[in-house]
Amino acid sequence: DNPHTKAFRFREWMIGEASRKRPELVFLAEAFTRPKVMAQLAKAGFSQSYTYFTWRNTKWELETYLRELTRSSVREYFRPSFWPNTPDILPEPLQYGGRPVFQARLVLAATLAASYGIYGPVYELLEGRARAQGTEEYLDSEKYEVRNWDLAQDSLKDFIARVNRIRRENPALQSNDTLTFHRIENDQLIAYSKATEDHSDLVLVVVNLDPHHVQAGFVELPLTLLGLEPGEPYQVHDLLGGGRYFWQGERNYVEIDPRMAPAQIFRIRRRVRTERDFDYFF
């Protein structure tokens, strides 16, 4: 907690000594401070670090920040952990966006970064009440009092479990190395993909950043990424909603209603079976 308020040399010594005795330990730098200081903490040996994802909400902000984390020299030493909220911070969108914002921010955190976390049960129970207008402080904060939570009430428990299961079953989402953003002519929709090194697991994510309205557009997915020829069909399976669709070509239509689910996580199956796959054809 607040590692940037302690001497860096102490942190280096402490992490080094602890890691020699317990190499399985993971150290999270729970710090929101100047970029250079956060970078220095990572270089001091922290396994993971808090990030500015908490305040990156627009498409441009997200794409710019992720390119910095994954395509610059920062990637060599900084391991980002994305948190849509913390015990100290209730971001403004969570105060007015309702369930769709909580779901969308969870999907973004869980699929953009290899590591993510939430402060729950506050997040799970959609707690969005601020101490006062214009602040990012929780009302009745657990920092100052003991809270009892009714976990049986309406919550995101099942949604969180489903997203975590998708992460576990798709190795592509467990790394930041192949993150690629894709063009979609709607600033309220953000699209990106991740793949394993051998492309055996290829996942496309489309998120509606508007919690109040249906948003639609054509996402452009280069066929070279899929290893397909022009005109060759492929199947996409929405792991969140369950739908299966046959796509063809580089531009395909998506439409997302935030009242249903503000995101689609597609597992792409590049090869579609034909009659030649059956024994009797031969």
PDB file of N, CA and C in Angstrom, residues 54-55 86-93 95 130-138:
ATOM      1  N   THR A  54      -8.108   2.909 -14.394  1.00  0.00           N
ATOM      2  CA  THR A  54      -9.268   3.360 -13.614  1.00  0.00           C
ATOM      3  C   THR A  54      -9.872   4.637 -14.187  1.00  0.00           C
ATOM      4  N   TRP A  55      -9.029   5.475 -14.825  1.00  0.00           N
ATOM      5  CA  TRP A  55      -9.529   6.743 -15.369  1.00  0.00           C
ATOM      6  C   TRP A  55      -9.482   6.795 -16.890  1.00  0.00           C
ATOM      7  N   THR A  86     -11.156   0.721  -6.624  1.00  0.00           N
ATOM      8  CA  THR A  86     -10.309   0.332  -5.496  1.00  0.00           C
ATOM      9  C   THR A  86     -11.011   0.773  -4.213  1.00  0.00           C
ATOM     10  N   PRO A  87     -10.522   0.381  -3.041  1.00  0.00           N
ATOM     11  CA  PRO A  87     -11.138   0.871  -1.799  1.00  0.00           C
ATOM     12  C   PRO A  87     -11.118   2.389  -1.684  1.00  0.00           C
ATOM     13  N   ASP A  88     -10.188   3.031  -2.384  1.00  0.00           N
ATOM     14  CA  ASP A  88     -10.053   4.485  -2.297  1.00  0.00           C
ATOM     15  C   ASP A  88     -10.770   5.223  -3.417  1.00  0.00           C
ATOM     16  N   ILE A  89     -11.116   4.514  -4.497  1.00  0.00           N
ATOM     17  CA  ILE A  89     -11.562   5.216  -5.691  1.00  0.00           C
ATOM     18  C   ILE A  89     -12.845   4.616  -6.251  1.00  0.00           C
ATOM     19  N   LEU A  90     -13.879   5.434  -6.313  1.00  0.00           N
ATOM     20  CA  LEU A  90     -15.126   5.116  -6.997  1.00  0.00           C
ATOM     21  C   LEU A  90     -15.176   6.012  -8.235  1.00  0.00           C
ATOM     22  N   PRO A  91     -14.726   5.527  -9.374  1.00  0.00           N
ATOM     23  CA  PRO A  91     -14.671   6.382 -10.569  1.00  0.00           C
ATOM     24  C   PRO A  91     -16.050   6.915 -10.950  1.00  0.00           C
ATOM     25  N   GLU A  92     -16.061   8.081 -11.552  1.00  0.00           N
ATOM     26  CA  GLU A  92     -17.317   8.755 -11.868  1.00  0.00           C
ATOM     27  C   GLU A  92     -18.260   7.912 -12.721  1.00  0.00           C
ATOM     28  N   PRO A  93     -17.805   7.212 -13.771  1.00  0.00           N
ATOM     29  CA  PRO A  93     -18.752   6.423 -14.576  1.00  0.00           C
ATOM     30  C   PRO A  93     -19.526   5.390 -13.769  1.00  0.00           C
ATOM     31  N   GLN A  95     -20.667   5.783 -10.940  1.00  0.00           N
ATOM     32  CA  GLN A  95     -21.656   6.470 -10.121  1.00  0.00           C
ATOM     33  C   GLN A  95     -22.965   6.704 -10.866  1.00  0.00           C
ATOM     34  N   ALA A 130     -21.571   7.792  -4.025  1.00  0.00           N
ATOM     35  CA  ALA A 130     -20.397   8.569  -3.626  1.00  0.00           C
ATOM     36  C   ALA A 130     -20.680   9.347  -2.341  1.00  0.00           C
ATOM     37  N   ARG A 131     -19.603   9.682  -1.631  1.00  0.00           N
ATOM     38  CA  ARG A 131     -19.740  10.444  -0.384  1.00  0.00           C
ATOM     39  C   ARG A 131     -20.371  11.800  -0.643  1.00  0.00           C
ATOM     40  N   ALA A 132     -20.027  12.412  -1.762  1.00  0.00           N
ATOM     41  CA  ALA A 132     -20.592  13.710  -2.123  1.00  0.00           C
ATOM     42  C   ALA A 132     -20.437  13.890  -3.624  1.00  0.00           C
ATOM     43  N   GLN A 133     -21.259  14.716  -4.192  1.00  0.00           N
ATOM     44  CA  GLN A 133     -21.184  14.980  -5.617  1.00  0.00           C
ATOM     45  C   GLN A 133     -19.824  15.569  -5.975  1.00  0.00           C
ATOM     46  N   GLY A 134     -19.246  15.045  -7.040  1.00  0.00           N
ATOM     47  CA  GLY A 134     -17.949  15.543  -7.478  1.00  0.00           C
ATOM     48  C   GLY A 134     -16.768  14.867  -6.827  1.00  0.00           C
ATOM     49  N   THR A 135     -17.018  13.874  -5.966  1.00  0.00           N
ATOM     50  CA  THR A 135     -15.920  13.144  -5.326  1.00  0.00           C
ATOM     51  C   THR A 135     -15.840  11.723  -5.877  1.00  0.00           C
ATOM     52  N   GLU A 136     -14.727  11.051  -5.626  1.00  0.00           N
ATOM     53  CA  GLU A 136     -14.555   9.645  -5.994  1.00  0.00           C
ATOM     54  C   GLU A 136     -14.375   8.796  -4.743  1.00  0.00           C
ATOM     55  N   GLU A 137     -15.014   9.192  -3.692  1.00  0.00           N
ATOM     56  CA  GLU A 137     -14.933   8.496  -2.401  1.00  0.00           C
ATOM     57  C   GLU A 137     -16.250   7.761  -2.158  1.00  0.00           C
ATOM     58  N   TYR A 138     -16.167   6.505  -1.740  1.00  0.00           N
ATOM     59  CA  TYR A 138     -17.372   5.732  -1.459  1.00  0.00           C
ATOM     60  C   TYR A 138     -18.131   6.293  -0.253  1.00  0.00           C
TER      61      TYR A 138
END
